[in-house]
Amino acid sequence: MMKSSSTMPERRGLHIQSGDHRCLLKWHRGRRFAGDIAFTRERIVEGMTIGASMEIDLQRYGGDGFVVLHDEDLHPATTGSGSVLRATREDFAHLHLRDSDGNQTAHPILLLEDLAALIRDDGCSPDAVLQLDLKAPSSSIGEGDIAAFAKAIAPVTRSVILSAGDAEAVERLSEAVPDMPIGYDPCHNGASERLRENRDFSGFVAGAIAASPRAEMIYLAHELILFADAEGFDLIGAFHTHGLEVDAYTIRAATKEMLPKVMRLLALRVDQITTDDPVGLEVLVAAENSGK
């Protein structure tokens, strides 16, 4: 497990340079180092300051708007219990994040407007991008949620990209913030399983583009990219042909076992890799490229 060090270059964990190809490293759930607690204010501010790409998940809660959490249940990521949809703004004011061992921390839970305030007020680098990964389906999103989203995000659109596996949900929110870039993840709702069965890779690409024609970034499970590659089809190249960038998710750990997969993704010229250990992955690939 890698921890922060005063001797470590300040901007480490932002990208991988492999030959002439530069691949961004996206901090999965706002994590820079292996073992980081997800979605802490301090790490998000750090990432924004040095120009990182970060993934920030959004769930609906029991009020108009969204909260920065990944799961539909408050447990085990927070000190609360029960459905996030039943939690109120007042509830979140008394809850904290837990670490990976289940221990309570002093880290608060951020609402979307708290996140927007961090972007606005804490010296956000022009290179920083926060992927707002929407976990709520379109059917659960009301007009009050859309209004709250627009109020929070409209002033900081240059620093975010909204994405989801539900293209309709993204479209509805983005209509209220027309200058905001959007992305799309076509791997949900059985799509990955169907593709493994039918191997209709061209149809998969065409369907993704049709589902979200304004998307600028496509998010693909790295296993699916490598499956298509083994079958002789370059999914990354196919989306590049349509002018789209590709993010490969999620590399959980920077290990020697994962290295061949990462190197193949880089050879296919993936634009971004989502990982829980950006610093560790950068160090691992640098060592491989230097022959150590």
XYZ file of C-alpha atoms in Angstrom:
292
model
C 0.000 0.000 0.000
C 1.441 3.357 -1.012
C 1.086 6.405 1.146
C 1.758 10.051 0.563
C 5.367 11.187 0.975
C 6.998 14.591 1.044
C 9.621 13.287 -1.405
C 7.019 12.214 -3.939
C 6.591 14.561 -6.930
C 3.624 16.828 -6.338
C 1.882 15.954 -9.580
C 2.439 12.197 -9.507
C -0.656 10.124 -10.173
C -2.084 12.299 -12.939
C -1.051 10.449 -16.095
C 1.080 7.709 -17.616
C 3.534 8.422 -20.413
C 4.133 5.326 -22.526
C 6.217 6.036 -25.598
C 4.479 8.815 -27.512
C 1.144 8.113 -25.801
C -0.130 10.050 -22.783
C -2.929 8.417 -20.804
C -4.743 10.207 -18.005
C -5.202 8.456 -14.678
C -8.625 9.031 -13.168
C -8.848 8.900 -9.394
C -11.632 6.369 -8.772
C -13.991 7.769 -6.122
C -11.480 10.544 -5.515
C -8.652 8.222 -4.435
C -5.047 9.140 -5.218
C -3.320 6.402 -3.205
C -4.222 2.801 -2.449
C -6.095 2.780 0.833
C -7.517 6.289 0.518
C -11.023 6.833 1.891
C -13.435 7.582 -0.949
C -14.805 11.089 -1.487
C -12.952 13.025 1.195
C -12.982 16.792 0.979
C -9.206 16.987 1.445
C -8.324 14.595 -1.375
C -10.821 16.173 -3.766
C -9.356 19.621 -3.103
C -5.851 18.225 -3.602
C -6.839 16.710 -6.912
C -8.519 19.882 -8.117
C -5.474 21.931 -7.138
C -2.951 19.825 -9.069
C -5.194 19.192 -12.090
C -6.351 15.599 -11.613
C -9.116 13.701 -13.342
C -11.435 12.342 -10.620
C -14.597 10.275 -10.473
C -17.266 11.552 -8.073
C -20.399 9.415 -7.742
C -23.823 10.966 -7.187
C -26.880 9.415 -5.546
C -30.281 10.972 -4.992
C -31.261 11.501 -1.371
C -34.453 12.357 0.537
C -34.666 15.903 -0.731
C -34.178 17.747 -3.983
C -30.646 17.103 -5.155
C -27.735 14.704 -4.938
C -25.149 13.473 -2.457
C -21.572 12.325 -3.119
C -21.878 8.589 -2.429
C -21.569 5.453 -4.537
C -24.011 3.015 -2.932
C -27.775 3.140 -2.502
C -27.399 2.256 1.188
C -25.657 4.404 3.794
C -23.924 1.355 5.275
C -21.015 0.485 5.177
C -19.481 3.601 3.616
C -20.915 5.965 6.250
C -21.869 5.958 9.916
C -25.540 5.852 8.937
C -27.799 2.974 7.957
C -30.732 2.514 5.639
C -31.450 3.848 2.173
C -29.751 7.011 0.933
C -33.119 7.940 -0.568
C -34.573 8.153 2.934
C -31.775 10.320 4.324
C -32.318 14.064 4.627
C -29.943 17.006 4.502
C -30.162 17.123 8.294
C -29.205 13.449 8.543
C -26.073 13.972 6.476
C -24.994 16.825 8.740
C -24.592 14.271 11.547
C -22.995 11.446 9.539
C -19.378 10.739 8.621
C -17.475 8.523 6.207
C -15.982 5.209 7.329
C -12.595 3.872 6.272
C -12.071 0.519 4.529
C -11.923 -1.251 7.904
C -15.292 0.162 8.940
C -13.877 2.687 11.378
C -15.601 6.047 11.766
C -13.606 9.009 10.489
C -13.947 12.754 10.897
C -14.620 13.181 7.168
C -18.063 14.677 6.398
C -20.366 13.567 3.597
C -20.571 16.052 0.754
C -23.770 17.156 -0.925
C -23.549 18.246 -4.556
C -23.648 21.906 -3.589
C -20.726 21.320 -1.193
C -18.745 19.793 -4.044
C -19.600 22.715 -6.332
C -18.409 25.138 -3.649
C -15.065 23.308 -3.476
C -14.643 23.626 -7.233
C -15.581 27.290 -7.126
C -13.667 28.415 -4.053
C -10.572 26.235 -3.615
C -8.235 27.141 -6.479
C -9.333 24.568 -9.051
C -6.713 24.007 -11.751
C -7.960 24.509 -15.330
C -6.734 20.959 -16.020
C -8.862 19.357 -13.300
C -11.951 17.425 -14.402
C -14.500 15.867 -12.069
C -16.538 13.107 -13.666
C -19.936 13.298 -12.010
C -20.996 9.662 -12.322
C -24.747 9.608 -11.842
C -26.020 6.469 -10.086
C -29.704 7.456 -9.958
C -31.931 6.247 -12.830
C -33.918 8.766 -14.831
C -37.165 7.413 -13.390
C -36.146 8.538 -9.895
C -35.129 12.082 -10.855
C -37.705 14.838 -10.398
C -37.875 18.419 -11.551
C -36.659 19.580 -8.136
C -33.549 17.411 -8.506
C -32.857 18.869 -11.939
C -33.235 22.421 -10.649
C -30.908 21.712 -7.708
C -28.349 20.128 -10.024
C -28.412 23.080 -12.410
C -28.093 25.620 -9.603
C -25.019 23.869 -8.189
C -23.232 22.927 -11.414
C -23.981 25.759 -13.871
C -21.239 28.021 -12.379
C -18.549 25.285 -12.607
C -19.272 23.509 -15.893
C -15.696 23.971 -17.145
C -14.491 21.562 -14.440
C -16.994 18.690 -14.751
C -18.313 16.041 -17.108
C -21.606 14.288 -16.347
C -21.897 10.585 -17.126
C -24.038 7.545 -16.395
C -25.133 4.214 -17.756
C -28.585 5.796 -18.151
C -28.344 8.088 -21.174
C -31.811 9.524 -20.551
C -30.866 10.644 -17.036
C -27.794 12.441 -18.349
C -29.793 14.068 -21.135
C -32.425 15.402 -18.739
C -29.868 16.940 -16.389
C -27.685 18.281 -19.190
C -30.631 20.077 -20.798
C -30.659 22.287 -17.698
C -26.889 22.900 -17.980
C -26.330 23.053 -21.754
C -22.639 24.027 -21.592
C -21.706 20.966 -19.527
C -19.852 18.141 -21.347
C -21.322 14.656 -21.007
C -20.171 11.050 -21.272
C -21.827 7.644 -21.537
C -21.197 4.151 -20.190
C -22.813 1.570 -22.525
C -21.768 -1.468 -20.448
C -24.815 -1.642 -18.157
C -28.195 -3.404 -18.175
C -26.817 -6.635 -19.588
C -25.038 -4.978 -22.529
C -21.635 -6.443 -21.660
C -23.057 -9.939 -21.328
C -24.916 -9.666 -24.642
C -21.783 -8.456 -26.391
C -19.784 -11.403 -25.088
C -22.434 -13.708 -26.523
C -23.156 -12.109 -29.887
C -19.751 -10.477 -30.527
C -21.471 -7.732 -32.513
C -18.798 -5.172 -31.685
C -19.674 -2.771 -34.486
C -23.314 -2.855 -33.399
C -22.273 -2.151 -29.815
C -20.335 0.948 -30.911
C -23.175 2.168 -33.121
C -25.705 1.615 -30.328
C -23.646 3.581 -27.832
C -23.317 6.529 -30.192
C -27.027 6.458 -30.976
C -27.949 6.310 -27.285
C -25.869 9.379 -26.397
C -25.001 11.298 -29.574
C -23.622 14.319 -27.667
C -21.242 12.281 -25.503
C -17.582 13.278 -25.599
C -16.222 10.394 -23.502
C -17.167 6.703 -23.555
C -16.602 4.688 -20.363
C -15.872 0.990 -20.926
C -15.136 -1.864 -18.538
C -11.494 -2.732 -19.160
C -12.367 -6.446 -19.273
C -14.710 -5.788 -22.196
C -12.043 -3.852 -24.097
C -9.603 -6.721 -23.642
C -12.233 -9.324 -24.582
C -12.939 -7.495 -27.848
C -9.205 -7.169 -28.470
C -8.745 -10.927 -28.041
C -11.532 -11.396 -30.606
C -9.727 -9.112 -33.056
C -11.803 -5.952 -32.583
C -10.397 -2.656 -31.332
C -13.195 -1.002 -29.347
C -11.028 1.975 -28.433
C -10.046 2.581 -32.044
C -13.671 2.254 -33.164
C -14.801 5.007 -30.793
C -11.759 7.114 -31.716
C -12.909 6.921 -35.338
C -16.051 8.768 -34.244
C -14.032 11.434 -32.436
C -14.746 10.069 -28.951
C -12.319 9.515 -26.092
C -12.353 6.275 -24.101
C -11.963 5.642 -20.386
C -11.163 2.091 -19.246
C -12.424 1.210 -15.753
C -11.523 0.055 -13.059
C -7.967 -1.067 -12.270
C -8.361 -1.855 -8.570
C -4.730 -2.378 -7.642
C -1.303 -1.619 -9.090
C 0.065 -5.165 -9.157
C 2.329 -7.194 -11.398
C -0.685 -9.391 -12.206
C -2.561 -6.388 -13.617
C 0.429 -4.979 -15.491
C -0.008 -6.931 -18.777
C -3.623 -5.772 -18.997
C -2.660 -2.151 -18.352
C 0.144 -2.292 -20.911
C -2.260 -3.677 -23.511
C -4.753 -0.886 -22.802
C -1.942 1.608 -23.301
C -0.901 -0.096 -26.547
C -4.510 0.298 -27.734
C -4.120 4.016 -26.888
C -6.803 4.315 -24.245
C -7.279 7.964 -23.305
C -7.890 7.445 -19.595
C -7.675 4.651 -17.028
C -9.808 4.638 -13.894
C -7.905 3.267 -10.918
C -7.996 3.061 -7.125
C -4.222 3.615 -7.001
C -3.184 6.262 -9.547
C 0.233 6.883 -7.986
C 1.015 3.187 -7.664
C -0.062 2.493 -11.251
C 2.090 5.314 -12.610
C 5.111 3.990 -10.692
C 4.449 0.423 -11.858
C 4.240 1.352 -15.542
C 7.260 3.661 -15.310
C 9.316 0.800 -13.874
C 8.133 -1.500 -16.682
C 8.998 1.062 -19.351
C 12.439 1.634 -17.853
C 13.144 -2.101 -17.836
C 13.399 -2.458 -14.055
